[in-house]
Amino acid sequence: MRVSWGLLAFPAAVSAIENGINSWLRYAPLPNDQRPSNLRLPGAIMALSSNKTSPIYTAGQELQAGIKSILNQTLPLYHEPDEYIGSTILVATTGDFNGRQKGDVEAAATLADDGYLLRIRAGNVVILGQTERGALYGAFDYLSRIAQGRFSDADLVSNPDAPIRWVNQWDNMDGSIERGFAGPSIFFSNNAIPKNLNRVSQYARLLASIGINGIIVNNVNANANLLTNANIDGLGRIADAMRPYGVQVGISLNFASPQTLGGLATFDPLDQSVISWWTDKTNRLYKRIPDMAGYLVKANSEGQPGPLTYNRTLADGANLFAKAVQPHGGIVMFRAFVYDNHINPADLKADRGKHAVEFFKGLDGQFLDNVVVQIKYGPIDFQVREPASPLFANIPQTNTAIELQITQEYLGQQSHLVYVAPLWKTILDFDLRADDQPSRVRDVVAGRRFSNKRGGYAGVVNVGTNTTWLGSHLAMSNLYAYGRLAWDPTQDPQALLEDWTRLTFGSDPLVLGVITEISMASWPAYENYTGNLGIQTLTDILYTHYGPNPASQDNNGWGQWTRADHYGIGMDRTVSTGTGFSGQYPAEVAEKFESIETTPEELILWFHHVNYTHVLKSGKSVIQHFYDAHYAGAETAQTFPIAWESLRKKIDTERFNDVLFRLRYQAGHSIVWRDSICQFYYNLSGIPDGAGRVGRHEYRIEAETMTLKNYKLTGVNPVETASNLTAVVLVSNNTSGEATMKLNFDSGKYDIAINYFDLIGGKARYKAFLNGKLLLEWAGDLEDKLGHTFSTKLDGHSATRVTIRDVQIQKGNVLKITGLADGNELAPLDYVAILPQGVVD
């Protein structure tokens, strides 16, 4: 008998060595069989800076420690050219180099800001940066090659594709993190900046290793109290901790701060007292943090204050801050996420997707040149698939940056494996065809397409105090890929994943193959079992953004509508009959999206409302495709833990068990998703599944049909998140109960899957017995083991399952499940599935 859930094997604590804290910078010892026989390292490291806050100095320290860890060789480290004569790893800026070889000088002349030259030749290594942090990036590249066993000579110049490569943290001053799934903040606690900032330095190290040069440390829904003198000093300490890694610190601002913190009567951006207030605050910040990156501003969106309050334009608001930071060389990132969340769902012309262009297109050319408009990759909100935002093509005279999300707000919140880089690549490679010319999104945000000076990338990360940083070891592949794509968006996501895997888990071919296989399959699988054909992630948009609830999309003011009814589904966004959204794209792209015949089918429901019976190019109807895709996605998720189990002897126990636990959870929750979505659209459309699967579960025993003691029937909301639309709970929170069933299955070996609900607010205890023999004991304590947003109700967020594998059952055996209530958790049960081996429920 094997338990396929992880509770029994879940480690109480992980080791200090392999708890994820170093992520891809583990610098694991390289096995002898991966070292070339002719390996010859230089005799010393020469890092031409003795300033401990300098990235050059940091590079020397990193090289010495990394080489010692990987190759068990200690190289002496020097900081002055005359301290050592012999072969060296030389780290310097181009300005300090003075040219030991003519070729190096000529090559260095091609470096852009933050670019680096890496030359490995004949026992000497030269690492030159156009800036100090560029040299640090080169050092990390060199160490990455060694860690992956790549010792060949190299002769390369690497320049970043865009100057802005920032991450955003949505950390609140109380220590909580909006859409964070890995514990509390490393930047804030109890409305202040903590004294111990070791994790901040470690985070800066990870960021620098993938070329990130800036960070916004607080939530876009900002707290004005961040600007008190005490907190300004705390921000300075954060900047001090990150400076040795070349990561510049910036902050999000609350637009109304002059009023709420400063006591002014107004926060009108054109009022002279407001201008003076912001100028003074900005000067104080730069006095403490001379290299501060700048500001991020969310205004007039989702209840946040902004310039529209005073009938000023968004450009007026952005320029207020741009003028304040301009003397200091600062940048203002101004979010384009501006929309009305109270739009009328009865208005068939209304479309939240249009709002960004409507708010910003008329302001093109009015923003100062140190303003960058930060645009979410799609028109709505980090969905599992969206088209590229048309705003990228509508403000050619304005600097732009693309906002991506590493934290998986709508994509399983790190409790589901979803490697997101392939999704990002579809957006970055999308050709908007502005003025009938090539206009890939990556070229727009780099500033090349429209000859803009600034631009780049902003990634919402939301790391926390969990030692894995994001709450999941495998989720860190997304952060790694983000940095690498921000540096060079032409790179292949699978190649980046393989680099990350070698650095994080080693180069064993089986390990590399399994992690690559399941990760590359994860986004298509998640899209299949959560929402496909461009319908968005069919999650609960009014609550946790985690589990299934397609009904929540429609009939409210948030505008993430699917327009699903009894006859059809999808938003008509055409110019001819719909909202007109397709017309916001340049003509060539608009024409493609206007026609249902030329719209890519993966986006058909984004742009068109169709009957459920509409036939796709595959020959399937839309509703049958929905059914089939959801079953296929969940079936793929079942393969993830099976594949991972093949690595049991290949990966350290701590990380192996942690990942296995999560993949088993995902396999179970994907079935919750599959059943909920399929049942919802069957109920809505009345069209049965051609394969006869939806609503028919031959291996299930519903809890309400069992012999119950101290249990009662209860409804769930949404109803389709329970099998047969009903669950059972204990009659009170101070009792225990039983659910018993006689098994009328042929004798043999089975897997027993038990679906139940795990709420926040209690930790019920369960036991499963077969003919009186204990099979498994577990608790409803997933909130202690997973980081997603938990629910207080019986719904698609709390629905989950545990599977007991390889159970020998005789026909007529009695299965009994006991539950003991705790707090608000009344040991809820949904069903039991008795599964022949190899059968997916």
PDB file of C-alpha atoms in Angstrom, residues 519-687:
ATOM      1  CA  SER A 519       7.338  21.581 -16.818  1.00  0.00           C
ATOM      2  CA  MET A 520       6.862  22.040 -20.552  1.00  0.00           C
ATOM      3  CA  ALA A 521       3.572  20.130 -20.326  1.00  0.00           C
ATOM      4  CA  SER A 522       2.347  22.128 -17.333  1.00  0.00           C
ATOM      5  CA  TRP A 523       1.049  25.321 -18.974  1.00  0.00           C
ATOM      6  CA  PRO A 524      -0.894  23.508 -21.721  1.00  0.00           C
ATOM      7  CA  ALA A 525      -2.309  21.130 -19.112  1.00  0.00           C
ATOM      8  CA  TYR A 526      -3.325  23.951 -16.769  1.00  0.00           C
ATOM      9  CA  GLU A 527      -4.918  25.851 -19.644  1.00  0.00           C
ATOM     10  CA  ASN A 528      -6.830  22.724 -20.616  1.00  0.00           C
ATOM     11  CA  TYR A 529      -8.286  21.990 -17.194  1.00  0.00           C
ATOM     12  CA  THR A 530      -8.967  25.596 -16.171  1.00  0.00           C
ATOM     13  CA  GLY A 531     -10.146  27.392 -19.297  1.00  0.00           C
ATOM     14  CA  ASN A 532      -9.277  27.091 -22.978  1.00  0.00           C
ATOM     15  CA  LEU A 533     -10.054  28.607 -26.376  1.00  0.00           C
ATOM     16  CA  GLY A 534      -9.270  32.032 -24.913  1.00  0.00           C
ATOM     17  CA  ILE A 535     -12.104  32.026 -22.365  1.00  0.00           C
ATOM     18  CA  GLN A 536      -9.633  33.055 -19.569  1.00  0.00           C
ATOM     19  CA  THR A 537      -8.900  31.225 -16.315  1.00  0.00           C
ATOM     20  CA  LEU A 538     -12.356  30.196 -15.100  1.00  0.00           C
ATOM     21  CA  THR A 539     -11.506  30.845 -11.473  1.00  0.00           C
ATOM     22  CA  ASP A 540     -13.360  32.669  -8.734  1.00  0.00           C
ATOM     23  CA  ILE A 541     -12.530  36.275  -9.594  1.00  0.00           C
ATOM     24  CA  LEU A 542     -14.593  37.592  -6.669  1.00  0.00           C
ATOM     25  CA  TYR A 543     -12.766  35.660  -3.970  1.00  0.00           C
ATOM     26  CA  THR A 544      -9.386  33.902  -4.023  1.00  0.00           C
ATOM     27  CA  HIS A 545      -8.490  33.696  -7.749  1.00  0.00           C
ATOM     28  CA  TYR A 546      -7.602  30.057  -7.090  1.00  0.00           C
ATOM     29  CA  GLY A 547     -10.223  27.340  -7.544  1.00  0.00           C
ATOM     30  CA  PRO A 548     -12.948  26.922 -10.183  1.00  0.00           C
ATOM     31  CA  ASN A 549     -16.028  29.158 -10.312  1.00  0.00           C
ATOM     32  CA  PRO A 550     -16.951  30.090 -13.883  1.00  0.00           C
ATOM     33  CA  ALA A 551     -20.210  31.713 -12.780  1.00  0.00           C
ATOM     34  CA  SER A 552     -18.223  34.420 -10.983  1.00  0.00           C
ATOM     35  CA  GLN A 553     -16.904  35.773 -14.282  1.00  0.00           C
ATOM     36  CA  ASP A 554     -20.210  37.224 -15.434  1.00  0.00           C
ATOM     37  CA  ASN A 555     -22.982  39.543 -14.254  1.00  0.00           C
ATOM     38  CA  ASN A 556     -20.776  41.831 -12.196  1.00  0.00           C
ATOM     39  CA  GLY A 557     -18.873  45.061 -12.740  1.00  0.00           C
ATOM     40  CA  TRP A 558     -15.353  43.603 -12.901  1.00  0.00           C
ATOM     41  CA  GLY A 559     -15.497  42.987 -16.631  1.00  0.00           C
ATOM     42  CA  GLN A 560     -13.810  39.589 -16.874  1.00  0.00           C
ATOM     43  CA  TRP A 561     -16.864  38.361 -18.710  1.00  0.00           C
ATOM     44  CA  THR A 562     -17.359  35.201 -20.740  1.00  0.00           C
ATOM     45  CA  ARG A 563     -20.935  36.034 -21.821  1.00  0.00           C
ATOM     46  CA  ALA A 564     -21.878  32.380 -21.307  1.00  0.00           C
ATOM     47  CA  ASP A 565     -25.601  31.583 -21.512  1.00  0.00           C
ATOM     48  CA  HIS A 566     -27.738  28.572 -22.395  1.00  0.00           C
ATOM     49  CA  TYR A 567     -26.859  28.797 -26.080  1.00  0.00           C
ATOM     50  CA  GLY A 568     -23.321  30.053 -26.438  1.00  0.00           C
ATOM     51  CA  ILE A 569     -20.148  31.447 -24.943  1.00  0.00           C
ATOM     52  CA  GLY A 570     -17.462  34.040 -25.589  1.00  0.00           C
ATOM     53  CA  MET A 571     -17.086  37.810 -25.835  1.00  0.00           C
ATOM     54  CA  ASP A 572     -17.948  39.408 -29.160  1.00  0.00           C
ATOM     55  CA  ARG A 573     -15.113  41.898 -29.414  1.00  0.00           C
ATOM     56  CA  THR A 574     -15.436  42.589 -33.128  1.00  0.00           C
ATOM     57  CA  VAL A 575     -15.987  46.030 -34.604  1.00  0.00           C
ATOM     58  CA  SER A 576     -18.889  44.903 -36.737  1.00  0.00           C
ATOM     59  CA  THR A 577     -21.147  43.409 -34.073  1.00  0.00           C
ATOM     60  CA  GLY A 578     -19.341  43.570 -30.736  1.00  0.00           C
ATOM     61  CA  THR A 579     -17.438  45.823 -28.374  1.00  0.00           C
ATOM     62  CA  GLY A 580     -14.965  47.071 -30.988  1.00  0.00           C
ATOM     63  CA  PHE A 581     -11.913  45.865 -29.072  1.00  0.00           C
ATOM     64  CA  SER A 582     -10.404  44.156 -32.127  1.00  0.00           C
ATOM     65  CA  GLY A 583     -10.272  47.555 -33.823  1.00  0.00           C
ATOM     66  CA  GLN A 584      -7.738  48.794 -31.269  1.00  0.00           C
ATOM     67  CA  TYR A 585      -5.038  46.767 -32.995  1.00  0.00           C
ATOM     68  CA  PRO A 586      -3.221  47.990 -36.098  1.00  0.00           C
ATOM     69  CA  ALA A 587      -5.190  47.244 -39.271  1.00  0.00           C
ATOM     70  CA  GLU A 588      -3.489  44.002 -40.287  1.00  0.00           C
ATOM     71  CA  VAL A 589      -3.942  42.390 -36.868  1.00  0.00           C
ATOM     72  CA  ALA A 590      -7.415  43.890 -36.394  1.00  0.00           C
ATOM     73  CA  GLU A 591      -8.548  42.306 -39.628  1.00  0.00           C
ATOM     74  CA  LYS A 592      -7.310  38.889 -38.492  1.00  0.00           C
ATOM     75  CA  PHE A 593      -9.117  39.088 -35.150  1.00  0.00           C
ATOM     76  CA  GLU A 594     -12.280  40.533 -36.675  1.00  0.00           C
ATOM     77  CA  SER A 595     -13.017  37.333 -38.567  1.00  0.00           C
ATOM     78  CA  ILE A 596     -13.835  34.094 -36.809  1.00  0.00           C
ATOM     79  CA  GLU A 597     -12.198  32.249 -39.710  1.00  0.00           C
ATOM     80  CA  THR A 598      -8.794  33.874 -39.192  1.00  0.00           C
ATOM     81  CA  THR A 599      -8.791  34.243 -35.417  1.00  0.00           C
ATOM     82  CA  PRO A 600      -6.466  31.617 -33.900  1.00  0.00           C
ATOM     83  CA  GLU A 601      -8.665  29.023 -32.226  1.00  0.00           C
ATOM     84  CA  GLU A 602      -6.766  29.314 -28.961  1.00  0.00           C
ATOM     85  CA  LEU A 603      -8.264  32.842 -28.779  1.00  0.00           C
ATOM     86  CA  ILE A 604     -11.603  32.289 -30.479  1.00  0.00           C
ATOM     87  CA  LEU A 605     -13.711  32.850 -27.355  1.00  0.00           C
ATOM     88  CA  TRP A 606     -11.727  35.944 -26.475  1.00  0.00           C
ATOM     89  CA  PHE A 607     -12.828  37.661 -29.691  1.00  0.00           C
ATOM     90  CA  HIS A 608     -16.090  35.946 -30.650  1.00  0.00           C
ATOM     91  CA  HIS A 609     -19.346  34.776 -29.108  1.00  0.00           C
ATOM     92  CA  VAL A 610     -20.291  31.436 -30.627  1.00  0.00           C
ATOM     93  CA  ASN A 611     -22.884  28.750 -30.140  1.00  0.00           C
ATOM     94  CA  TYR A 612     -21.795  25.739 -28.120  1.00  0.00           C
ATOM     95  CA  THR A 613     -22.404  23.744 -31.282  1.00  0.00           C
ATOM     96  CA  HIS A 614     -20.020  25.854 -33.373  1.00  0.00           C
ATOM     97  CA  VAL A 615     -17.649  23.464 -35.141  1.00  0.00           C
ATOM     98  CA  LEU A 616     -13.918  24.058 -34.768  1.00  0.00           C
ATOM     99  CA  LYS A 617     -11.285  23.167 -37.328  1.00  0.00           C
ATOM    100  CA  SER A 618     -10.782  19.880 -35.479  1.00  0.00           C
ATOM    101  CA  GLY A 619     -14.331  18.891 -36.359  1.00  0.00           C
ATOM    102  CA  LYS A 620     -15.407  19.097 -32.715  1.00  0.00           C
ATOM    103  CA  SER A 621     -18.034  21.431 -31.368  1.00  0.00           C
ATOM    104  CA  VAL A 622     -16.935  24.079 -28.910  1.00  0.00           C
ATOM    105  CA  ILE A 623     -18.669  22.325 -26.013  1.00  0.00           C
ATOM    106  CA  GLN A 624     -17.151  18.946 -26.893  1.00  0.00           C
ATOM    107  CA  HIS A 625     -13.722  20.555 -27.147  1.00  0.00           C
ATOM    108  CA  PHE A 626     -14.308  22.010 -23.680  1.00  0.00           C
ATOM    109  CA  TYR A 627     -15.159  18.594 -22.271  1.00  0.00           C
ATOM    110  CA  ASP A 628     -12.276  16.852 -24.008  1.00  0.00           C
ATOM    111  CA  ALA A 629      -9.692  19.495 -23.125  1.00  0.00           C
ATOM    112  CA  HIS A 630     -10.600  19.500 -19.450  1.00  0.00           C
ATOM    113  CA  TYR A 631     -10.341  15.737 -19.282  1.00  0.00           C
ATOM    114  CA  ALA A 632      -7.054  15.773 -21.196  1.00  0.00           C
ATOM    115  CA  GLY A 633      -5.554  18.457 -18.968  1.00  0.00           C
ATOM    116  CA  ALA A 634      -6.444  16.628 -15.776  1.00  0.00           C
ATOM    117  CA  GLU A 635      -5.150  13.373 -17.220  1.00  0.00           C
ATOM    118  CA  THR A 636      -1.816  15.038 -17.988  1.00  0.00           C
ATOM    119  CA  ALA A 637      -1.617  16.335 -14.404  1.00  0.00           C
ATOM    120  CA  GLN A 638      -1.950  12.723 -13.169  1.00  0.00           C
ATOM    121  CA  THR A 639       1.324  11.907 -14.928  1.00  0.00           C
ATOM    122  CA  PHE A 640       3.336  14.545 -13.073  1.00  0.00           C
ATOM    123  CA  PRO A 641       3.737  12.764  -9.708  1.00  0.00           C
ATOM    124  CA  ILE A 642       4.296   9.439 -11.458  1.00  0.00           C
ATOM    125  CA  ALA A 643       7.127  10.925 -13.509  1.00  0.00           C
ATOM    126  CA  TRP A 644       8.588  12.651 -10.448  1.00  0.00           C
ATOM    127  CA  GLU A 645       8.625   9.403  -8.480  1.00  0.00           C
ATOM    128  CA  SER A 646      11.164   8.026 -10.965  1.00  0.00           C
ATOM    129  CA  LEU A 647      13.645  10.530  -9.477  1.00  0.00           C
ATOM    130  CA  ARG A 648      13.445   9.178  -5.930  1.00  0.00           C
ATOM    131  CA  LYS A 649      17.116   8.128  -5.870  1.00  0.00           C
ATOM    132  CA  LYS A 650      18.273  11.065  -7.961  1.00  0.00           C
ATOM    133  CA  ILE A 651      17.270  14.056  -5.809  1.00  0.00           C
ATOM    134  CA  ASP A 652      17.822  14.789  -2.116  1.00  0.00           C
ATOM    135  CA  THR A 653      15.019  13.580   0.124  1.00  0.00           C
ATOM    136  CA  GLU A 654      13.873  17.018   1.308  1.00  0.00           C
ATOM    137  CA  ARG A 655      13.259  18.521  -2.102  1.00  0.00           C
ATOM    138  CA  PHE A 656      12.031  15.255  -3.592  1.00  0.00           C
ATOM    139  CA  ASN A 657       9.301  14.896  -0.955  1.00  0.00           C
ATOM    140  CA  ASP A 658       8.279  18.540  -1.097  1.00  0.00           C
ATOM    141  CA  VAL A 659       7.812  18.492  -4.871  1.00  0.00           C
ATOM    142  CA  LEU A 660       6.072  15.096  -4.817  1.00  0.00           C
ATOM    143  CA  PHE A 661       3.597  16.361  -2.213  1.00  0.00           C
ATOM    144  CA  ARG A 662       2.671  19.312  -4.409  1.00  0.00           C
ATOM    145  CA  LEU A 663       2.390  17.318  -7.630  1.00  0.00           C
ATOM    146  CA  ARG A 664       0.101  14.802  -5.930  1.00  0.00           C
ATOM    147  CA  TYR A 665      -2.035  17.651  -4.624  1.00  0.00           C
ATOM    148  CA  GLN A 666      -2.173  19.158  -8.128  1.00  0.00           C
ATOM    149  CA  ALA A 667      -3.223  15.839  -9.634  1.00  0.00           C
ATOM    150  CA  GLY A 668      -6.167  15.706  -7.249  1.00  0.00           C
ATOM    151  CA  HIS A 669      -7.151  19.350  -7.595  1.00  0.00           C
ATOM    152  CA  SER A 670      -7.024  19.163 -11.397  1.00  0.00           C
ATOM    153  CA  ILE A 671      -9.883  16.645 -11.166  1.00  0.00           C
ATOM    154  CA  VAL A 672     -11.829  19.126  -9.017  1.00  0.00           C
ATOM    155  CA  TRP A 673     -11.269  21.693 -11.765  1.00  0.00           C
ATOM    156  CA  ARG A 674     -12.203  19.268 -14.542  1.00  0.00           C
ATOM    157  CA  ASP A 675     -15.433  18.123 -12.914  1.00  0.00           C
ATOM    158  CA  SER A 676     -16.500  21.613 -11.838  1.00  0.00           C
ATOM    159  CA  ILE A 677     -16.046  23.245 -15.233  1.00  0.00           C
ATOM    160  CA  CYS A 678     -17.521  20.381 -17.237  1.00  0.00           C
ATOM    161  CA  GLN A 679     -20.537  20.075 -14.925  1.00  0.00           C
ATOM    162  CA  PHE A 680     -21.145  23.828 -15.005  1.00  0.00           C
ATOM    163  CA  TYR A 681     -21.251  24.027 -18.794  1.00  0.00           C
ATOM    164  CA  TYR A 682     -23.289  20.825 -19.059  1.00  0.00           C
ATOM    165  CA  ASN A 683     -25.836  22.331 -16.658  1.00  0.00           C
ATOM    166  CA  LEU A 684     -25.812  25.600 -18.598  1.00  0.00           C
ATOM    167  CA  SER A 685     -25.937  24.226 -22.127  1.00  0.00           C
ATOM    168  CA  GLY A 686     -27.830  20.963 -21.589  1.00  0.00           C
ATOM    169  CA  ILE A 687     -25.538  19.356 -24.169  1.00  0.00           C
TER     170      ILE A 687
END
